[in-house]
Short mmCIF file of C-alpha atoms in Angstrom, two decimals:
data_model
loop_
_atom_site.label_atom_id
_atom_site.label_comp_id
_atom_site.label_asym_id
_atom_site.label_seq_id
_atom_site.Cartn_x
_atom_site.Cartn_y
_atom_site.Cartn_z
CA UNK F 48 128.74 15.11 7.16
CA UNK F 49 130.02 16.16 3.74
CA UNK F 50 128.52 13.93 1.04
CA UNK F 51 131.14 15.12 -1.46
CA UNK F 52 133.58 12.64 0.08
CA UNK F 53 131.70 9.78 -1.58
CA UNK F 54 132.74 10.97 -5.04
CA UNK F 55 135.99 10.09 -6.75
CA UNK F 56 138.76 12.63 -6.03
CA UNK F 57 138.99 13.72 -9.67
CA UNK F 58 135.25 14.49 -9.72
CA UNK F 59 135.52 16.51 -6.52
CA UNK F 60 138.39 18.52 -7.99
CA UNK F 61 137.09 19.19 -11.49
CA UNK F 62 135.74 22.55 -12.63
CA UNK F 63 132.39 21.92 -14.36
CA UNK F 64 131.65 23.28 -17.80
CA UNK F 65 129.41 26.35 -17.53
CA UNK F 66 126.97 26.77 -20.45
CA UNK F 67 126.01 30.20 -21.74
CA UNK F 68 123.26 32.07 -19.93
CA UNK F 69 119.76 30.95 -20.81
CA UNK F 70 117.31 33.85 -20.63
CA UNK F 71 113.63 33.54 -19.83
CA UNK F 72 111.35 33.97 -22.87
CA UNK F 73 110.55 37.58 -23.52
CA UNK F 74 112.20 40.58 -25.08
CA UNK F 75 115.78 39.42 -24.61
CA UNK F 76 117.94 39.33 -27.72
CA UNK F 77 119.93 36.14 -27.28
CA UNK F 78 123.25 36.14 -29.14
CA UNK F 79 125.40 34.26 -26.63
CA UNK F 80 125.13 30.52 -27.36
CA UNK F 81 125.36 30.26 -31.17
CA UNK F 82 121.79 29.08 -31.59
CA UNK F 83 120.01 29.42 -34.91
CA UNK F 84 117.74 32.49 -34.76
CA UNK F 85 115.23 30.97 -37.19
CA UNK F 86 112.54 28.34 -36.50
CA UNK F 87 113.38 24.74 -37.48
CA UNK F 88 112.14 23.23 -40.76
CA UNK F 89 108.32 22.99 -40.88
CA UNK F 90 108.62 19.25 -41.45
CA UNK F 91 110.17 18.89 -37.99
CA UNK F 92 107.09 20.11 -36.17
CA UNK F 93 104.89 17.67 -38.07
CA UNK F 94 107.31 14.81 -37.46
CA UNK F 95 107.28 15.49 -33.70
CA UNK F 96 103.49 15.67 -33.73
CA UNK F 97 103.22 12.31 -35.45
CA UNK F 98 105.80 10.72 -33.16
CA UNK F 99 104.02 12.06 -30.07
CA UNK F 100 100.80 10.49 -31.26
CA UNK F 101 102.46 7.13 -31.81
CA UNK F 102 103.94 4.52 -29.51
CA UNK F 103 105.61 6.59 -26.82
CA UNK F 104 104.93 3.74 -24.41
CA UNK F 105 107.56 1.76 -26.32
CA UNK F 106 111.32 2.23 -26.27
CA UNK F 107 112.78 3.98 -29.32
CA UNK F 108 114.98 2.30 -31.91
CA UNK F 109 118.26 1.87 -29.97
CA UNK F 110 120.34 2.65 -33.07
CA UNK F 111 118.11 5.36 -34.58
CA UNK F 112 118.27 3.37 -37.82
CA UNK F 113 116.01 5.63 -39.88
CA UNK F 114 118.01 8.71 -38.94
CA UNK F 115 121.31 6.99 -39.68
CA UNK F 116 120.02 6.02 -43.13
CA UNK F 117 118.85 9.57 -43.79
CA UNK F 118 122.25 10.97 -42.75
CA UNK F 119 124.14 8.44 -44.87
CA UNK F 120 122.02 9.17 -47.93
CA UNK F 121 122.18 12.96 -47.54
CA UNK F 122 125.94 13.01 -46.95
CA UNK F 123 126.65 10.39 -49.63
CA UNK F 124 128.20 7.93 -47.18
CA UNK F 125 128.60 4.23 -48.04
CA UNK F 126 125.89 3.24 -45.56
CA UNK F 127 124.30 3.82 -42.13
CA UNK F 128 126.99 1.74 -40.47
CA UNK F 129 129.24 4.81 -40.91
CA UNK F 130 127.00 6.87 -38.58
CA UNK F 131 126.37 6.88 -34.82
CA UNK F 132 123.52 8.99 -33.42
CA UNK F 133 123.95 10.70 -30.07
CA UNK F 134 122.07 12.80 -27.53
CA UNK F 135 123.65 15.96 -28.88
CA UNK F 136 127.19 15.95 -30.21
CA UNK F 137 128.29 16.37 -26.58
CA UNK F 138 127.33 12.73 -25.99
CA UNK F 139 129.44 11.75 -28.99
CA UNK F 140 132.41 13.56 -27.43
CA UNK F 141 131.72 11.82 -24.11
CA UNK F 142 131.62 8.38 -25.73
CA UNK F 143 134.90 8.98 -27.54
CA UNK F 144 136.72 10.04 -24.37
CA UNK F 145 135.14 7.19 -22.41
CA UNK F 146 136.09 4.61 -25.00
CA UNK F 147 139.54 5.81 -26.04
CA UNK F 148 141.17 7.70 -23.16
CA UNK F 149 141.96 5.85 -19.97
CA UNK F 150 142.95 7.07 -16.53
CA UNK F 151 146.19 9.10 -16.65
CA UNK F 152 146.24 8.94 -20.45
CA UNK F 153 146.00 12.12 -22.49
CA UNK F 154 143.42 13.91 -24.61
CA UNK F 155 145.02 16.52 -26.88
CA UNK F 156 143.13 19.66 -27.81
CA UNK F 157 143.88 23.16 -29.01
CA UNK F 158 143.27 26.27 -26.93
CA UNK F 159 141.30 28.48 -26.90
CA UNK F 160 138.52 26.11 -27.94
CA UNK F 161 135.54 24.23 -26.50
CA UNK F 162 136.12 24.02 -22.74
CA UNK F 163 133.94 20.89 -22.40
CA UNK F 164 136.80 18.82 -23.86
CA UNK F 165 138.83 19.42 -20.71
CA UNK F 166 135.90 18.59 -18.45
CA UNK F 167 135.39 15.23 -20.18
CA UNK F 168 139.02 14.35 -19.58
CA UNK F 169 138.75 15.37 -15.92
CA UNK F 170 135.70 13.15 -15.41
CA UNK F 171 137.65 10.24 -16.88
CA UNK F 172 140.61 10.92 -14.55
CA UNK F 173 142.58 11.48 -17.73
CA UNK F 174 144.89 14.37 -18.56
CA UNK F 175 144.38 17.02 -21.19
CA UNK F 176 147.27 18.21 -23.30
CA UNK F 177 146.39 21.74 -24.43
CA UNK F 178 148.31 23.16 -27.38
CA UNK F 179 147.85 26.92 -27.90
CA UNK F 180 146.91 28.23 -31.31
CA UNK F 181 149.40 30.53 -32.94
CA UNK F 182 148.50 34.26 -32.92
CA UNK F 183 147.06 33.85 -36.43
CA UNK F 184 144.94 30.90 -35.20
CA UNK F 185 146.97 28.31 -37.09
CA UNK F 186 148.18 25.18 -35.30
CA UNK F 187 151.84 24.75 -34.32
CA UNK F 188 153.83 21.66 -35.26
CA UNK F 189 153.55 20.39 -31.68
CA UNK F 190 149.83 19.78 -32.14
CA UNK F 191 150.60 17.07 -34.67
CA UNK F 192 153.51 15.41 -32.88
CA UNK F 193 152.97 11.79 -31.93
CA UNK F 194 152.99 10.81 -28.25
CA UNK F 195 152.21 7.25 -27.08
CA UNK F 196 150.27 8.62 -24.10
CA UNK F 197 147.96 10.73 -26.30
CA UNK F 198 145.00 8.47 -27.07
CA UNK F 199 142.70 10.93 -28.83
CA UNK F 200 143.03 14.34 -30.48
CA UNK F 201 140.05 16.69 -30.73
CA UNK F 202 140.03 19.54 -33.22
CA UNK F 203 137.02 21.91 -33.42
CA UNK F 204 136.80 23.02 -37.05
CA UNK F 205 135.51 25.74 -37.39
CA UNK F 206 136.84 26.65 -33.98
CA UNK F 207 134.99 28.58 -31.31
CA UNK F 208 135.45 31.35 -30.33
CA UNK F 209 137.62 32.33 -33.30
CA UNK F 210 135.53 30.99 -36.20
CA UNK F 211 138.81 29.99 -37.84
CA UNK F 212 139.38 26.77 -39.80
CA UNK F 213 142.24 24.44 -40.53
CA UNK F 214 142.11 23.38 -44.17
CA UNK F 215 141.10 19.74 -44.77
CA UNK F 216 144.26 19.24 -46.82
CA UNK F 217 146.43 20.22 -43.87
CA UNK F 218 144.44 18.04 -41.49
CA UNK F 219 144.80 14.99 -43.71
CA UNK F 220 148.51 15.50 -44.27
CA UNK F 221 149.52 16.37 -40.72
CA UNK F 222 147.29 13.76 -39.05
CA UNK F 223 149.41 11.02 -40.62
CA UNK F 224 151.99 11.78 -37.92
CA UNK F 225 149.51 10.99 -35.15
CA UNK F 226 149.34 7.44 -33.84
CA UNK F 227 145.83 7.84 -32.43
CA UNK F 228 142.34 8.77 -33.69
CA UNK F 229 141.56 12.38 -34.61
CA UNK F 230 138.07 13.78 -34.02
CA UNK F 231 137.20 16.81 -36.15
CA UNK F 232 134.35 18.54 -34.32
CA UNK F 233 132.28 20.10 -37.11
CA UNK F 234 129.47 21.65 -35.07
CA UNK F 235 129.58 24.71 -37.36
CA UNK F 236 130.59 23.05 -40.64
CA UNK F 237 127.36 23.92 -42.48
CA UNK F 238 128.32 27.61 -42.25
CA UNK F 239 131.86 27.00 -43.53
CA UNK F 240 133.38 26.79 -47.01
CA UNK F 241 134.79 23.28 -46.48
CA UNK F 242 134.47 20.17 -44.34
CA UNK F 243 136.32 16.93 -43.61
CA UNK F 244 133.81 14.24 -44.59
CA UNK F 245 135.98 13.09 -47.48
CA UNK F 246 138.85 12.55 -45.05
CA UNK F 247 136.75 10.06 -43.08
CA UNK F 248 136.14 8.00 -46.21
CA UNK F 249 139.89 7.78 -46.87
CA UNK F 250 141.30 7.55 -43.33
CA UNK F 251 140.27 5.05 -40.68
CA UNK F 252 141.70 7.20 -37.88
CA UNK F 253 139.79 10.41 -38.76
CA UNK F 254 136.24 10.98 -37.45
CA UNK F 255 133.78 13.88 -37.79
CA UNK F 256 131.12 14.89 -35.26
CA UNK F 257 128.18 17.15 -36.04
CA UNK F 258 125.12 18.54 -34.30
CA UNK F 259 121.55 19.47 -35.18
CA UNK F 260 121.67 22.34 -32.68
CA UNK F 261 123.22 25.00 -34.92
CA UNK F 262 122.39 24.91 -38.61
CA UNK F 263 119.20 22.85 -38.21
CA UNK F 264 117.82 25.03 -35.36
CA UNK F 265 117.24 22.06 -33.03
CA UNK F 266 119.24 23.09 -29.95
CA UNK F 267 116.24 22.23 -27.77
CA UNK F 268 115.98 18.69 -29.11
CA UNK F 269 119.54 17.45 -28.33
CA UNK F 270 120.70 15.38 -31.26
CA UNK F 271 124.09 14.93 -32.86
CA UNK F 272 126.00 12.28 -34.77
CA UNK F 273 129.41 10.87 -35.55
CA UNK F 274 130.69 9.91 -38.99
CA UNK F 275 133.47 7.32 -38.85
CA UNK F 276 134.47 4.09 -40.48
CA UNK F 277 132.35 1.11 -39.34
CA UNK F 278 135.09 -0.52 -37.26
CA UNK F 279 135.10 2.53 -34.96
CA UNK F 280 131.30 2.88 -34.87
CA UNK F 281 130.99 -0.78 -33.89
CA UNK F 282 133.12 -0.28 -30.78
CA UNK F 283 131.36 2.91 -29.71
CA UNK F 284 127.95 1.24 -29.91
CA UNK F 285 129.14 -1.10 -27.15
CA UNK F 286 129.48 1.73 -24.64
CA UNK F 287 126.58 4.04 -25.47
CA UNK F 288 123.41 4.00 -23.37
CA UNK F 289 120.93 1.39 -24.58
CA UNK F 290 118.37 3.98 -25.74
CA UNK F 291 120.47 7.11 -25.90
CA UNK F 292 118.18 9.03 -28.30
CA UNK F 293 114.48 9.46 -27.61
CA UNK F 294 111.74 8.91 -30.19
CA UNK F 295 110.79 12.59 -30.55
CA UNK F 296 114.40 13.66 -31.09
CA UNK F 297 114.97 10.92 -33.66
CA UNK F 298 111.84 11.96 -35.56
CA UNK F 299 112.79 15.63 -35.45
CA UNK F 300 116.37 15.06 -36.60
CA UNK F 301 115.30 12.75 -39.42
CA UNK F 302 112.85 15.35 -40.75
CA UNK F 303 115.52 18.05 -40.45
CA UNK F 304 118.10 16.00 -42.34
CA UNK F 305 115.63 15.54 -45.18
CA UNK F 306 114.98 19.33 -45.35
CA UNK F 307 118.05 20.30 -47.34
CA UNK F 308 116.35 23.10 -49.30
CA UNK F 309 115.39 24.73 -46.00
CA UNK F 310 118.96 24.29 -44.76
CA UNK F 311 120.43 25.97 -47.84
CA UNK F 312 118.13 28.97 -47.48
CA UNK F 313 118.77 29.49 -43.77
CA UNK F 314 122.53 29.03 -44.03
CA UNK F 315 122.63 31.59 -46.84
CA UNK F 316 120.75 34.10 -44.64
CA UNK F 317 123.10 33.56 -41.72
CA UNK F 318 126.23 33.84 -43.84
CA UNK F 319 124.95 37.10 -45.37
CA UNK F 320 124.20 38.56 -41.95
CA UNK F 321 127.58 37.36 -40.68
CA UNK F 322 129.40 39.27 -43.40
CA UNK F 323 127.41 42.42 -42.64
CA UNK F 324 128.28 42.08 -38.94
CA UNK F 325 131.95 41.69 -39.83
CA UNK F 326 131.95 44.87 -41.93
CA UNK F 327 130.02 47.01 -39.42
CA UNK F 328 132.13 45.93 -36.46
CA UNK F 329 135.28 46.80 -38.40
CA UNK F 330 133.84 50.23 -39.18
CA UNK F 331 133.35 50.75 -35.42
CA UNK F 332 137.02 50.06 -34.78
CA UNK F 333 136.79 46.43 -33.67
CA UNK F 334 139.35 43.86 -34.73
CA UNK F 335 137.21 41.09 -36.20
CA UNK F 336 138.35 37.67 -37.35
CA UNK F 337 136.85 36.31 -40.58
CA UNK F 338 134.48 33.64 -39.28
CA UNK F 339 133.36 30.32 -40.76
CA UNK F 340 130.82 29.75 -37.98
CA UNK F 341 127.48 31.34 -37.08
CA UNK F 342 129.22 33.88 -34.83
CA UNK F 343 132.02 36.43 -34.90
CA UNK F 344 134.89 37.00 -32.46
CA UNK F 345 135.90 40.61 -31.97
CA UNK F 346 138.13 42.74 -29.78
CA UNK F 347 138.30 46.50 -29.36
CA UNK F 348 141.43 48.64 -28.77
CA UNK F 349 139.83 50.07 -25.63
CA UNK F 350 139.84 46.51 -24.19
CA UNK F 351 136.66 47.32 -22.27
CA UNK F 352 135.06 44.04 -23.31
CA UNK F 353 133.67 43.02 -19.92
CA UNK F 354 132.07 46.44 -19.53
CA UNK F 355 130.53 46.28 -23.00
CA UNK F 356 129.18 42.82 -22.25
CA UNK F 357 127.60 44.03 -19.01
CA UNK F 358 126.07 47.11 -20.64
CA UNK F 359 124.53 45.00 -23.39
CA UNK F 360 123.19 42.56 -20.80
CA UNK F 361 121.50 45.41 -18.92
CA UNK F 362 119.83 46.32 -22.22
CA UNK F 363 118.59 42.72 -22.60
CA UNK F 364 121.11 41.88 -25.32
CA UNK F 365 123.10 38.77 -24.44
CA UNK F 366 126.48 38.09 -26.05
CA UNK F 367 129.42 36.01 -24.74
CA UNK F 368 132.36 37.57 -22.92
CA UNK F 369 135.40 35.29 -22.90
CA UNK F 370 138.83 35.65 -21.33
CA UNK F 371 141.64 33.26 -22.20
CA UNK F 372 145.03 33.27 -20.46
CA UNK F 373 147.68 34.08 -23.02
CA UNK F 374 145.15 35.29 -25.58
CA UNK F 375 143.30 37.99 -23.67
CA UNK F 376 139.59 38.65 -23.67
CA UNK F 377 136.99 39.52 -26.27
CA UNK F 378 133.39 39.25 -27.36
CA UNK F 379 131.75 36.40 -29.26
CA UNK F 380 128.51 37.45 -30.91
CA UNK F 381 126.17 34.87 -32.43
CA UNK F 382 124.54 35.67 -35.75
CA UNK F 383 120.90 36.56 -35.11
CA UNK F 384 118.17 37.86 -37.36
CA UNK F 385 118.85 41.14 -39.13
CA UNK F 386 116.65 43.02 -36.63
CA UNK F 387 118.47 41.47 -33.67
CA UNK F 388 121.87 42.26 -35.12
CA UNK F 389 120.84 45.83 -35.94
CA UNK F 390 119.83 46.35 -32.30
CA UNK F 391 123.10 44.85 -31.04
CA UNK F 392 125.25 46.88 -33.43
CA UNK F 393 123.43 50.10 -32.56
CA UNK F 394 124.07 49.55 -28.85
CA UNK F 395 127.71 48.61 -29.48
CA UNK F 396 128.17 51.83 -31.49
CA UNK F 397 126.98 53.85 -28.49
CA UNK F 398 129.36 52.00 -26.18
CA UNK F 399 132.30 52.53 -28.52
CA UNK F 400 131.57 56.25 -28.58
CA UNK F 401 131.55 56.30 -24.78
CA UNK F 402 134.93 54.57 -24.80
CA UNK F 403 136.28 57.19 -27.19
CA UNK F 404 135.01 60.06 -25.00
CA UNK F 405 136.52 58.64 -21.82
CA UNK F 406 139.86 57.59 -23.33
#
């Protein structure tokens, strides 16, 4: 007997999202999942210790009120009612699709971008309307065209894998043509030159999601949040799990949000290393996009990207190989520490030389 038959047809048919490879602790240089290479703020460890010694036999605050207040104060929002905490920003994305996109309705998204968006639509028995980026990673007019069957638009900004951004001014102007909410996924916004928080204050239909996994170095904690006007937050609270964020994660994220000096220092380090990566990869002959994230996307004229990825993996250096129909393949390399990046660049230089010899 095949137990799969008990599941809804759309669940049986969907292709699950596959996360980046997680290596066992050791000597592996991990540059494949855009994690922060630095330890989290010292205050986080103490906050977790105190929370663990407290009332773990009790349920956590169902609304993570202290965290929401800390986020609202730090981001200069009118109040905590503008914030919804989630079990990673992935839960925020899930709640939005669950609440806004019904069966056979559409979720619009650009491509190439975060593949999980499509999976969330598939789970919902909804459709996804993918609009390809232009060759220069700008968005075509069709992305902004209104369609009564499109119930939600998701825009990763900065985008992955490209690291490109759509200017907030363009987002605000063009989104007026949409007759549905727009979610700007700002997982990497702390590494960028601009963000869309001001748009949320002025536009009821624009929302921003963020995560503690990247800039705050809390990928192992699973905490994210949504910034939106209170009327939207109120509806989403209805459909979230009762206690969707655990006490340790809430404590860790609150301490991280209050560690803005630490954040400034670490972001500055990552941006400096990112620029050095960009320059060195160009010197090796790679085509490298200017990135606003904590990673770079690069391609080489030899087009031997899968081979380079495999050779690096055999040397215990993990990066992400990606292949997109219509866009081709390439390598996404997360920004690590300077020592990690030096090791990766040295190995890539050897591989490029091999390509040149065999071409």
